[in-house]
């Protein structure tokens, strides 16, 4: 009987994974996605063309104010051109359609914004108002420049970069018009998470950087001169609004280069014959940073220098713990020399060295503690095996420099795999007493039984034929305990005024009791050696419910926030679509809560599946809104807002810049779905909305910042105007 129980813990691991206790896979786009209908932009294109014809007639009759009328007409021509390109090209033209919609919603504000200035011109002359006349001259010159630039037809309006260039060039002069009005100045809506503002005083930050460059002993003379020249350009450009963000980005890059250079200068074990190669790489990185055409390559070189510095730091720490790292230093020297000479591809060698160092450092982080006798015996024996393998592997690393082609052979890959596995097993053994204590707090009887089960599983770790299954069992125990010990947002069930309680109301107490009951049964199953899958699946559903309730409450309260997303350059949809996206949510959440309170698990699962399927687009929109940051709330609307979205191209590292086409395609499909809804073509609207959800899922997955994936239960268990010429 005892053998049966011990075997069950290991046997259930596969069943648990099938049942969803290890988490669910992200949703994949369904095959056969609907084509983007061409007619979804037809009404807007027709509207723009009508206005173009109306303005043509006005121009034929106008005796004065022709420059403004021509500017209005040109703005509508740009709008129509973008919309037509978006309609013809389908998904390929999604970026053109997005910017066309942004212009279409605001292009009619140019005339009402500027015309009052011309009406007041006579009064300004009568009262000799020089300030008003100056503003009028600025507007007239900006309109003339805008109209002149519109005479040049664009070559390409498909790729976002080409659209950026075209709109920045043509619309740039209109930014001067907006600045002369009472409206707010056009604001760049792109935000970067990689740049760190160097304090409020950029001038002082640049001065401090210059001092650091001058005194650093980690730089060669060529590198120092190149950095000093770059710093001079940054100081000339710091006060120019269009260049400030680039100056800040360069400031961070130079700081990173200096940090890496100084760490490598102080690296112990670096052979003297290798230092010239490092100095040349640092000088080349400085040259690349200074050259806008090579700056993208400078980022890769910077990252490589930082990784080299990190490797030397790791090896130094291991050497201080009496590990023989001299062969590893020799391998590092070979890697640096090969990279500088563009010789052998060293990616595999770097990866192997990184894996070895991480395993060795993780091993040394395992704290010494008192373990029960049987577990301590296994721990000590496994630790001795690891020590022997680590000493042998590190001691032989120098051989890789003589035979680099062997890096992918089992001679090297197998020791790395074994070391990482042993460290993982030692960490699991080390945590067994904590698991037992935590389960005992949930169910004292289960805690005592769990210790017996885990003790036997620990002993199985020392046997080659059962080690893999025993490791999986211990890892699964840790994972489930982290999932179920306290469910996400569970404390809200004890707070009458919490967001979740506002949704579930009186059902909150029943849901809480269900959580306690299922958690007790889950702990008892682990303690007795029985199958914990049934209670674990129900707990997983309750966990999903609390996550969905919390997210649903946030989405329901965020309609105004989601509307503000239209102020961002990479997004544009009809604001009227946002309300229906979440209007159904409160009722669906209450229905799911009712099923949980009554223990109707199949009904709860179906309800959660439906909710999670329908909130995919609002979920992505909320993530985008949070990523843009609070500054979007202060971004101006109207003509200034439109120009802020259109004339500023995204800087390197800007949030969302790498996903512009996917976001533009999602906006296009959302517009097409709304158009089908207006035409009462429900089948087309549903198919397009389904594809919108699939696109949102794909974007979230690519972004790698998606919210926690839902946990499933399976049954049966298984630019401004021309920028001054400063080269920054």
XYZ file of C-alpha atoms in Angstrom:
728
model
C 0.000 0.000 0.000
C 2.839 2.357 0.837
C 4.492 1.681 -2.515
C 1.211 2.464 -4.242
C 0.956 5.846 -2.574
C 4.534 6.756 -3.348
C 4.090 5.818 -6.964
C 0.883 7.816 -7.282
C 2.577 11.147 -6.603
C 4.927 10.606 -9.510
C 2.298 8.993 -11.728
C -0.075 11.956 -11.438
C 2.399 14.493 -12.846
C 1.399 13.798 -16.438
C -2.295 13.882 -15.543
C -1.880 17.223 -13.752
C -0.194 18.801 -16.761
C -2.976 17.590 -19.048
C -5.614 18.844 -16.632
C -4.196 22.335 -16.812
C -2.447 22.644 -13.453
C 0.746 23.600 -15.234
C -1.018 26.479 -17.039
C -2.658 26.742 -20.417
C -1.182 27.489 -23.789
C -1.784 30.880 -25.347
C -4.569 31.026 -27.888
C -3.473 30.722 -31.508
C -4.992 32.608 -34.447
C -7.554 30.485 -36.240
C -6.735 29.527 -39.830
C -8.661 31.078 -42.684
C -8.849 34.616 -41.235
C -11.292 36.883 -43.130
C -9.873 39.267 -45.689
C -10.053 42.937 -44.813
C -13.127 44.283 -46.679
C -12.243 47.101 -49.053
C -15.524 48.950 -48.606
C -14.978 49.766 -44.921
C -13.268 53.063 -45.828
C -15.473 53.957 -48.801
C -17.722 56.477 -47.015
C -14.777 58.315 -45.513
C -12.983 58.474 -48.859
C -16.142 59.778 -50.531
C -16.538 62.377 -47.769
C -12.939 63.561 -48.196
C -13.312 63.792 -51.997
C -16.534 65.805 -51.662
C -14.765 68.310 -49.435
C -11.879 68.507 -51.902
C -14.359 69.395 -54.687
C -16.163 71.937 -52.481
C -12.866 73.628 -51.656
C -11.943 73.641 -55.357
C -15.109 75.612 -56.070
C -14.386 78.007 -53.232
C -10.867 78.566 -54.549
C -12.266 79.441 -57.985
C -14.409 82.183 -56.454
C -12.146 83.410 -53.638
C -10.396 86.765 -53.972
C -8.552 86.492 -50.663
C -7.714 83.813 -48.118
C -6.692 81.464 -50.925
C -3.625 80.154 -49.079
C -5.791 78.830 -46.251
C -8.346 77.312 -48.624
C -5.550 75.628 -50.540
C -4.080 74.311 -47.280
C -7.458 72.871 -46.274
C -7.790 71.225 -49.658
C -4.269 69.799 -49.496
C -4.892 68.402 -46.028
C -7.981 66.605 -47.298
C -6.012 65.374 -50.318
C -3.418 63.822 -48.009
C -6.255 62.287 -45.990
C -7.922 60.805 -49.087
C -4.570 59.586 -50.430
C -3.844 57.670 -47.216
C -7.354 56.224 -46.973
C -7.329 55.139 -50.612
C -3.953 53.454 -50.171
C -5.252 51.681 -47.078
C -8.367 50.488 -48.919
C -6.504 49.231 -51.990
C -3.676 47.487 -50.135
C -5.784 45.784 -47.439
C -3.636 44.512 -44.578
C -0.460 45.858 -46.218
C -1.984 49.318 -46.195
C -3.174 49.234 -42.587
C -0.691 51.895 -41.451
C -1.844 54.245 -44.227
C -5.462 53.629 -43.229
C -4.665 54.350 -39.572
C -3.058 57.733 -40.272
C -5.765 58.494 -42.817
C -8.414 57.974 -40.127
C -6.486 60.174 -37.703
C -6.452 62.976 -40.270
C -10.067 62.367 -41.313
C -11.283 62.912 -37.747
C -9.451 66.233 -37.319
C -8.698 67.717 -40.754
C -11.833 69.875 -40.660
C -10.359 71.835 -37.730
C -7.630 73.578 -39.724
C -9.935 76.254 -41.184
C -11.862 77.068 -37.968
C -8.556 77.230 -36.085
C -6.777 79.604 -38.457
C -9.567 81.676 -40.051
C -10.274 83.853 -36.969
C -6.660 85.063 -37.179
C -7.266 86.391 -40.697
C -10.586 87.944 -39.700
C -8.795 89.831 -36.928
C -5.972 90.948 -39.212
C -7.673 94.293 -40.081
C -8.258 95.046 -36.400
C -4.618 94.229 -35.679
C -3.548 96.737 -38.337
C -5.832 99.437 -36.907
C -4.476 99.047 -33.373
C -0.889 98.422 -34.529
C -0.782 95.084 -32.640
C 2.695 93.903 -33.572
C 2.344 90.599 -31.675
C -0.834 89.720 -33.567
C 0.737 90.697 -36.878
C 3.788 88.577 -36.047
C 1.609 85.569 -35.376
C -0.232 86.197 -38.623
C 3.035 86.278 -40.570
C 4.107 82.987 -38.984
C 0.798 81.403 -39.978
C 0.994 82.717 -43.533
C 4.544 81.455 -44.006
C 3.641 78.052 -42.490
C 0.623 77.653 -44.783
C 2.691 78.614 -47.820
C 5.411 76.111 -46.859
C 2.816 73.385 -46.286
C 1.195 73.972 -49.680
C 4.555 73.991 -51.430
C 5.520 70.655 -49.895
C 2.203 69.085 -50.889
C 3.090 69.608 -54.548
C 5.549 66.695 -54.304
C 3.635 63.391 -54.624
C 4.703 60.604 -52.230
C 6.540 57.569 -53.581
C 5.405 55.043 -50.992
C 2.604 55.165 -48.443
C 2.642 51.562 -47.238
C 5.539 51.066 -44.855
C 5.212 53.009 -41.558
C 8.690 54.502 -41.917
C 7.834 55.942 -45.337
C 4.571 57.359 -43.969
C 6.481 58.909 -41.052
C 8.838 60.641 -43.449
C 6.031 61.900 -45.688
C 3.813 63.233 -42.900
C 6.695 64.768 -40.973
C 7.839 66.543 -44.140
C 4.443 67.773 -45.334
C 2.600 68.456 -42.055
C 5.618 69.784 -40.188
C 4.943 73.453 -41.056
C 1.407 73.192 -39.636
C 2.932 72.634 -36.201
C 3.954 76.302 -36.324
C 0.308 77.194 -37.005
C -0.851 75.288 -33.937
C 1.783 76.948 -31.765
C 0.431 80.405 -32.566
C -3.077 79.518 -31.434
C -4.495 79.280 -27.957
C -4.321 75.491 -28.336
C -1.615 73.448 -26.641
C 1.571 72.819 -28.577
C 1.652 69.528 -30.560
C 3.034 66.791 -28.305
C 5.049 63.748 -29.296
C 2.919 60.793 -28.127
C 5.676 58.192 -28.497
C 7.182 57.191 -25.168
C 10.343 55.207 -24.550
C 10.857 52.783 -21.676
C 14.551 52.395 -22.421
C 15.481 56.011 -21.934
C 15.964 57.392 -18.463
C 15.623 61.137 -18.076
C 18.974 62.294 -16.624
C 17.361 64.562 -14.066
C 15.625 67.843 -14.782
C 18.846 69.605 -15.768
C 20.054 67.984 -18.978
C 22.851 70.551 -19.281
C 24.308 69.535 -15.905
C 23.988 65.851 -16.809
C 25.950 66.392 -20.012
C 28.610 68.374 -18.161
C 29.019 65.527 -15.652
C 29.252 63.061 -18.513
C 31.981 65.160 -20.117
C 34.007 65.145 -16.906
C 33.667 61.388 -16.701
C 34.884 60.981 -20.282
C 37.884 63.225 -19.647
C 39.126 61.418 -16.521
C 38.230 57.797 -17.361
C 41.282 55.548 -17.594
C 39.218 52.845 -19.301
C 39.216 54.669 -22.656
C 41.888 54.709 -25.332
C 42.766 58.077 -26.879
C 40.771 57.398 -30.102
C 37.697 56.406 -28.074
C 37.986 59.465 -25.836
C 38.255 61.853 -28.796
C 35.264 60.268 -30.508
C 33.135 60.517 -27.355
C 34.165 64.134 -26.790
C 33.083 64.988 -30.326
C 29.749 63.205 -29.816
C 29.228 65.057 -26.552
C 29.792 68.386 -28.324
C 27.001 67.589 -30.791
C 24.730 66.593 -27.918
C 25.366 69.887 -26.123
C 24.461 71.842 -29.271
C 21.253 69.864 -29.690
C 20.043 69.709 -26.091
C 17.891 72.830 -26.286
C 16.171 71.867 -29.532
C 12.853 70.272 -28.705
C 12.929 67.863 -31.634
C 16.387 66.629 -30.626
C 15.990 66.422 -26.859
C 14.780 62.825 -26.869
C 17.729 61.800 -29.060
C 20.169 63.581 -26.768
C 18.710 61.747 -23.780
C 19.046 58.429 -25.622
C 22.671 59.176 -26.501
C 23.363 60.170 -22.894
C 22.232 56.766 -21.726
C 24.241 54.958 -24.408
C 27.444 56.797 -23.486
C 26.877 56.067 -19.793
C 26.428 52.379 -20.616
C 29.610 52.364 -22.708
C 31.618 53.958 -19.897
C 30.188 51.540 -17.334
C 31.142 48.521 -19.451
C 34.598 49.893 -20.258
C 35.398 50.526 -16.589
C 34.206 47.083 -15.530
C 36.339 45.449 -18.208
C 39.318 47.570 -17.198
C 39.046 46.170 -13.663
C 38.368 42.577 -14.757
C 40.698 40.119 -13.056
C 41.975 37.235 -15.124
C 41.868 39.178 -18.383
C 45.085 38.371 -20.231
C 47.227 41.343 -21.234
C 47.313 40.206 -24.856
C 43.491 40.410 -24.920
C 43.209 43.997 -23.652
C 44.141 45.649 -27.006
C 41.296 43.762 -28.693
C 38.884 45.025 -26.036
C 40.157 48.588 -26.417
C 39.521 48.440 -30.176
C 35.987 47.136 -29.614
C 35.250 49.988 -27.189
C 36.607 52.544 -29.687
C 34.479 51.019 -32.458
C 31.388 51.217 -30.244
C 32.109 54.913 -29.625
C 32.435 55.465 -33.392
C 29.141 53.678 -34.072
C 27.257 55.685 -31.429
C 28.442 58.914 -33.058
C 27.281 57.849 -36.538
C 23.456 57.861 -36.971
C 23.787 55.370 -39.823
C 25.559 52.845 -37.572
C 23.810 53.542 -34.281
C 21.658 50.419 -34.503
C 24.846 48.338 -34.682
C 26.276 50.249 -31.729
C 23.480 48.909 -29.535
C 24.496 45.332 -30.359
C 28.152 46.137 -29.660
C 27.216 47.806 -26.362
C 25.196 44.799 -25.296
C 28.110 42.487 -26.113
C 30.544 44.581 -24.055
C 28.121 44.557 -21.117
C 27.765 40.789 -21.331
C 31.535 40.355 -21.404
C 31.832 42.528 -18.298
C 29.140 40.453 -16.579
C 30.967 37.201 -17.422
C 34.204 38.467 -15.917
C 32.330 39.561 -12.804
C 30.763 36.112 -12.424
C 34.079 34.348 -12.893
C 35.728 36.637 -10.352
C 33.075 35.788 -7.747
C 33.468 32.080 -8.413
C 37.250 32.367 -8.183
C 36.921 34.052 -4.783
C 35.041 30.920 -3.668
C 38.082 28.742 -4.489
C 36.822 27.453 -7.836
C 39.541 27.085 -10.478
C 38.421 29.587 -13.114
C 41.734 30.076 -14.941
C 40.615 27.802 -17.839
C 37.414 29.848 -18.086
C 39.446 33.070 -18.309
C 41.412 31.514 -21.149
C 38.167 30.681 -22.957
C 36.909 34.257 -22.436
C 40.086 35.654 -23.950
C 39.658 33.414 -26.985
C 36.016 34.562 -27.371
C 36.985 38.259 -27.308
C 39.804 37.796 -29.812
C 37.563 35.849 -32.198
C 34.843 38.495 -32.046
C 37.289 41.303 -32.729
C 38.817 39.434 -35.666
C 35.372 38.306 -36.968
C 36.626 34.739 -36.799
C 34.794 31.786 -35.215
C 31.130 32.162 -34.338
C 31.286 32.180 -30.535
C 27.582 32.319 -29.621
C 27.501 28.670 -28.528
C 30.662 29.112 -26.444
C 29.236 32.185 -24.723
C 25.982 30.380 -24.011
C 27.793 27.373 -22.530
C 29.952 29.562 -20.299
C 26.884 31.551 -19.168
C 24.998 28.352 -18.287
C 27.917 26.994 -16.288
C 28.408 30.248 -14.358
C 24.692 30.600 -13.577
C 24.520 27.025 -12.298
C 27.639 27.503 -10.141
C 26.368 30.781 -8.672
C 22.887 29.377 -8.046
C 24.498 26.449 -6.221
C 26.350 28.844 -3.933
C 23.168 30.776 -3.169
C 21.525 27.744 -1.558
C 21.559 28.615 2.123
C 22.768 26.208 4.753
C 19.903 24.995 6.912
C 18.948 22.091 9.151
C 17.121 19.418 7.155
C 15.431 16.235 8.407
C 17.880 13.331 8.505
C 16.634 11.359 5.467
C 16.420 14.473 3.292
C 19.808 15.746 4.523
C 21.475 12.492 3.464
C 20.151 12.856 -0.058
C 21.089 16.571 -0.076
C 24.690 15.909 1.017
C 25.190 13.044 -1.443
C 23.810 15.063 -4.340
C 25.949 18.066 -3.356
C 29.106 15.938 -3.466
C 28.217 14.696 -6.936
C 27.702 18.272 -8.072
C 31.050 19.425 -6.588
C 32.962 16.744 -8.493
C 31.196 17.522 -11.777
C 31.672 21.287 -11.397
C 35.409 20.977 -10.664
C 35.963 18.684 -13.629
C 33.940 20.774 -16.089
C 35.432 24.168 -15.191
C 38.914 22.674 -15.142
C 38.583 21.504 -18.740
C 37.131 24.707 -20.241
C 40.487 25.775 -21.663
C 40.329 22.833 -24.061
C 37.451 24.515 -25.900
C 39.801 27.232 -27.129
C 41.888 24.490 -28.783
C 38.901 22.586 -30.169
C 36.043 25.124 -30.538
C 34.034 22.875 -32.881
C 33.357 20.480 -29.985
C 31.182 23.009 -28.149
C 27.926 21.311 -29.221
C 29.105 17.767 -28.541
C 27.805 15.744 -25.552
C 31.267 16.156 -24.045
C 30.158 19.685 -23.085
C 26.379 19.826 -23.344
C 25.780 16.858 -21.033
C 27.798 18.190 -18.033
C 25.966 21.535 -18.352
C 22.591 19.780 -18.362
C 23.549 17.630 -15.364
C 24.850 20.591 -13.349
C 21.679 22.607 -13.914
C 19.512 19.605 -13.050
C 21.450 18.915 -9.847
C 21.176 22.539 -8.724
C 17.429 22.429 -9.372
C 17.120 19.205 -7.349
C 19.139 20.632 -4.450
C 16.932 23.735 -4.392
C 13.810 21.565 -4.287
C 15.161 19.453 -1.430
C 16.101 22.614 0.430
C 12.500 23.890 0.271
C 10.675 20.737 1.425
C 10.420 21.836 5.093
C 8.848 25.138 4.004
C 6.247 23.343 1.875
C 5.314 21.046 4.720
C 4.908 23.996 7.112
C 2.718 25.886 4.661
C 0.477 22.891 3.936
C 0.231 22.196 7.685
C -1.151 25.719 8.129
C -3.915 24.796 5.693
C -4.533 21.274 7.017
C -2.374 19.925 9.899
C -3.202 16.278 9.178
C -2.328 16.763 5.502
C 0.961 18.393 6.491
C 2.122 15.319 8.399
C 1.154 13.025 5.546
C 2.785 15.299 2.992
C 6.129 15.101 4.801
C 6.075 11.315 4.551
C 5.238 11.470 0.862
C 7.930 14.043 0.069
C 10.526 12.188 2.145
C 10.029 9.082 0.015
C 10.118 11.200 -3.146
C 13.394 12.794 -1.980
C 14.931 9.355 -1.520
C 13.876 8.536 -5.090
C 16.021 11.464 -6.240
C 19.140 9.477 -5.400
C 18.121 6.564 -7.664
C 18.923 6.937 -11.379
C 15.771 5.157 -12.555
C 13.397 7.345 -10.490
C 15.289 10.650 -10.267
C 13.549 12.315 -13.211
C 10.031 11.477 -12.011
C 10.886 12.461 -8.432
C 12.200 15.830 -9.622
C 9.001 16.416 -11.588
C 6.878 15.519 -8.549
C 8.707 17.958 -6.278
C 8.549 20.716 -8.892
C 4.819 20.131 -9.342
C 4.240 20.342 -5.608
C 6.015 23.690 -5.474
C 4.086 25.009 -8.467
C 0.689 23.990 -7.111
C 1.426 25.379 -3.668
C 2.306 28.735 -5.234
C -0.950 28.651 -7.204
C -3.304 27.601 -4.430
C -1.922 28.633 -1.036
C -3.535 32.043 -1.502
C -5.459 32.768 -4.680
C -4.910 36.080 -6.500
C -7.129 38.841 -5.052
C -8.559 36.390 -2.499
C -8.221 38.947 0.360
C -10.792 41.120 -1.468
C -13.465 38.584 -0.496
C -13.011 39.766 3.116
C -13.400 43.451 2.223
C -16.971 44.602 1.754
C -15.969 47.653 -0.297
C -13.428 45.903 -2.547
C -13.855 45.981 -6.360
C -14.545 42.238 -6.528
C -17.184 42.409 -3.794
C -18.930 45.197 -5.697
C -19.478 42.664 -8.477
C -20.263 39.454 -6.552
C -22.121 41.000 -3.603
C -23.654 38.445 -1.255
C -22.140 35.577 -3.256
C -18.677 36.535 -2.003
C -19.002 34.512 1.216
C -20.118 31.387 -0.679
C -17.174 31.742 -3.095
C -14.805 32.088 -0.147
C -16.159 28.896 1.414
C -15.746 27.052 -1.868
C -12.088 28.140 -1.974
C -11.494 26.917 1.599
C -13.235 23.596 0.910
C -11.395 22.849 -2.319
C -8.041 23.917 -0.884
C -8.519 21.656 2.129
C -9.391 18.718 -0.123
C -6.405 19.459 -2.352
C -4.012 19.495 0.620
C -5.561 16.295 2.007
C -5.060 14.528 -1.330
C -1.353 15.396 -1.375
C -0.976 14.311 2.228
C -2.673 10.949 1.735
C -1.038 10.092 -1.582
C -4.341 10.277 -3.431
C -5.020 12.087 -6.701
C -5.153 15.900 -6.085
C -6.262 16.641 -9.635
C -10.024 16.962 -8.993
C -9.739 19.498 -6.190
C -6.824 21.157 -7.997
C -8.901 21.659 -11.152
C -11.702 23.278 -9.160
C -9.195 25.513 -7.392
C -7.795 26.459 -10.785
C -11.267 27.522 -11.904
C -11.696 29.615 -8.766
C -8.305 31.180 -9.404
C -9.371 32.024 -12.952
C -12.583 33.517 -11.613
C -10.833 35.909 -9.223
C -8.365 36.988 -11.914
C -11.206 37.582 -14.367
C -13.329 39.449 -11.806
C -10.463 41.795 -11.010
C -9.585 42.373 -14.647
C -13.228 42.760 -15.626
C -13.811 45.378 -12.931
C -10.814 47.369 -14.197
C -11.964 47.151 -17.812
C -15.491 48.189 -16.903
C -14.188 51.304 -15.175
C -11.711 52.200 -17.909
C -13.906 53.328 -20.808
C -12.612 56.903 -20.652
C -9.038 55.633 -20.429
C -9.498 53.436 -23.489
C -10.921 56.398 -25.407
C -7.733 58.322 -24.674
C -5.785 55.654 -26.530
C -6.798 57.478 -29.729
C -4.353 60.232 -28.751
C -1.465 57.822 -29.365
C 0.190 57.773 -32.788
C -0.044 53.980 -33.192
C -3.799 53.684 -32.535
C -7.005 55.025 -34.085
C -10.512 53.548 -33.914
C -14.025 54.916 -33.688
C -14.556 55.821 -29.987
C -18.150 54.622 -30.242
C -16.845 51.049 -30.477
C -15.417 51.087 -26.951
C -18.693 51.059 -25.006
C -20.114 47.874 -26.603
C -16.777 46.100 -26.043
C -17.415 45.910 -22.290
C -21.130 46.712 -21.820
C -21.962 43.010 -21.483
C -19.221 42.336 -18.938
C -20.939 43.051 -15.562
C -23.749 40.596 -16.247
C -21.365 37.891 -17.450
C -19.150 38.291 -14.370
C -22.118 37.976 -12.005
C -23.265 34.841 -13.811
C -19.810 33.272 -13.444
C -19.683 34.218 -9.757
C -23.070 32.603 -9.180
C -21.883 29.332 -10.769
C -18.793 29.323 -8.517
C -20.821 29.990 -5.385
C -23.040 26.996 -6.183
C -20.146 24.715 -7.135
C -21.328 24.331 -10.745
C -17.871 23.802 -12.163
C -18.763 23.001 -15.752
C -20.994 26.072 -15.987
C -18.245 28.192 -14.420
C -15.692 26.927 -16.914
C -17.951 27.706 -19.858
C -18.689 31.192 -18.510
C -15.008 31.978 -17.992
C -14.101 30.691 -21.443
C -16.699 32.985 -23.009
C -15.592 36.010 -20.986
C -11.903 35.513 -21.705
C -12.693 35.070 -25.382
C -14.620 38.336 -25.564
C -12.270 40.582 -23.572
C -9.177 39.918 -25.656
C -9.300 43.262 -27.467
C -10.124 45.403 -24.383
C -7.374 43.525 -22.503
C -4.814 44.528 -25.130
C -6.093 48.103 -25.153
C -5.694 48.367 -21.391
C -2.146 47.023 -21.615
C -1.345 49.608 -24.298
C -2.829 52.427 -22.236
C -0.733 51.450 -19.226
C 2.369 51.117 -21.369
C 2.015 54.575 -22.883
C 1.960 56.077 -19.419
C -0.018 58.843 -17.740
C 1.341 61.495 -20.116
C -1.234 60.483 -22.735
C -3.937 62.007 -20.524
C -2.334 65.440 -20.927
C -1.816 65.129 -24.680
C -3.846 67.810 -26.495
C -6.765 67.024 -28.753
C -7.982 68.750 -31.887
C -5.562 70.055 -34.510
C -2.592 70.038 -32.118
C -3.333 66.455 -31.104
C -3.553 65.335 -34.719
C -0.229 66.974 -35.571
C 1.399 65.456 -32.485
C 0.356 62.006 -33.713
C 1.462 62.559 -37.310
C 4.633 64.672 -37.434
C 6.766 62.828 -34.870
C 8.314 59.494 -35.952
C 8.986 57.036 -33.110
C 12.465 57.254 -31.559
C 14.540 54.087 -30.989
C 13.041 51.967 -28.238
C 9.685 53.745 -28.274
C 6.853 51.769 -26.708
C 4.884 49.979 -29.438
C 7.155 50.976 -32.318
C 8.094 47.364 -33.044
C 4.415 46.381 -33.373
C 3.064 49.258 -35.449
C 1.884 47.146 -38.376
C 0.135 44.599 -36.149
C -1.607 47.374 -34.199
C -2.581 49.152 -37.412
C -4.044 45.914 -38.788
C -6.027 45.411 -35.583
C -7.426 48.952 -35.846
C -8.341 48.295 -39.482
C -10.214 45.104 -38.619
C -12.004 46.831 -35.731
C -13.157 49.564 -38.108
C -14.235 46.946 -40.661
C -16.186 45.054 -38.005
C -17.964 48.242 -36.934
C -18.734 49.029 -40.581
C -20.261 45.565 -41.098
C -22.338 46.100 -37.941
C -23.675 49.392 -39.324
C -24.573 47.636 -42.579
C -26.400 44.986 -40.504
C -24.175 42.244 -41.910
C -23.963 40.351 -38.623
C -22.140 37.317 -40.025
C -19.331 39.475 -41.412
C -19.202 41.561 -38.224
C -18.867 38.436 -36.067
C -16.136 36.928 -38.269
C -14.171 40.172 -38.265
C -14.542 40.597 -34.487
C -13.329 37.033 -33.972
C -10.241 37.846 -36.020
C -9.712 41.012 -33.970
C -9.537 38.842 -30.849
C -7.043 36.510 -32.523
C -4.883 39.473 -33.537
C -5.004 40.850 -29.987
C -3.893 37.466 -28.622
C -1.018 37.321 -31.082
C 0.137 40.854 -30.273
C 0.044 40.184 -26.528
C 2.094 37.033 -27.023
C 4.666 38.864 -29.155
C 4.865 41.685 -26.639
C 5.777 39.240 -23.880
C 4.055 41.421 -21.324
C 0.686 39.734 -21.505
C -1.363 39.360 -18.304
C -1.330 35.888 -16.702
C -2.824 33.370 -19.077
C -6.186 31.943 -18.000
C -5.902 28.647 -16.172
C -7.984 25.894 -17.685
C -9.629 22.709 -16.430
C -9.988 19.808 -18.864
C -12.612 17.139 -18.361
C -11.953 14.241 -18.309
C -8.503 14.749 -16.737
C -5.758 14.243 -19.060
C 8.424 65.695 -36.995
C 8.205 69.216 -36.443
C 9.114 71.895 -39.131
C 12.599 71.284 -40.577
C 14.968 70.346 -37.787
C 18.107 72.502 -37.436
C 21.181 70.910 -38.923
C 22.785 69.240 -35.937
C 24.128 65.721 -36.460
C 22.689 64.077 -33.338
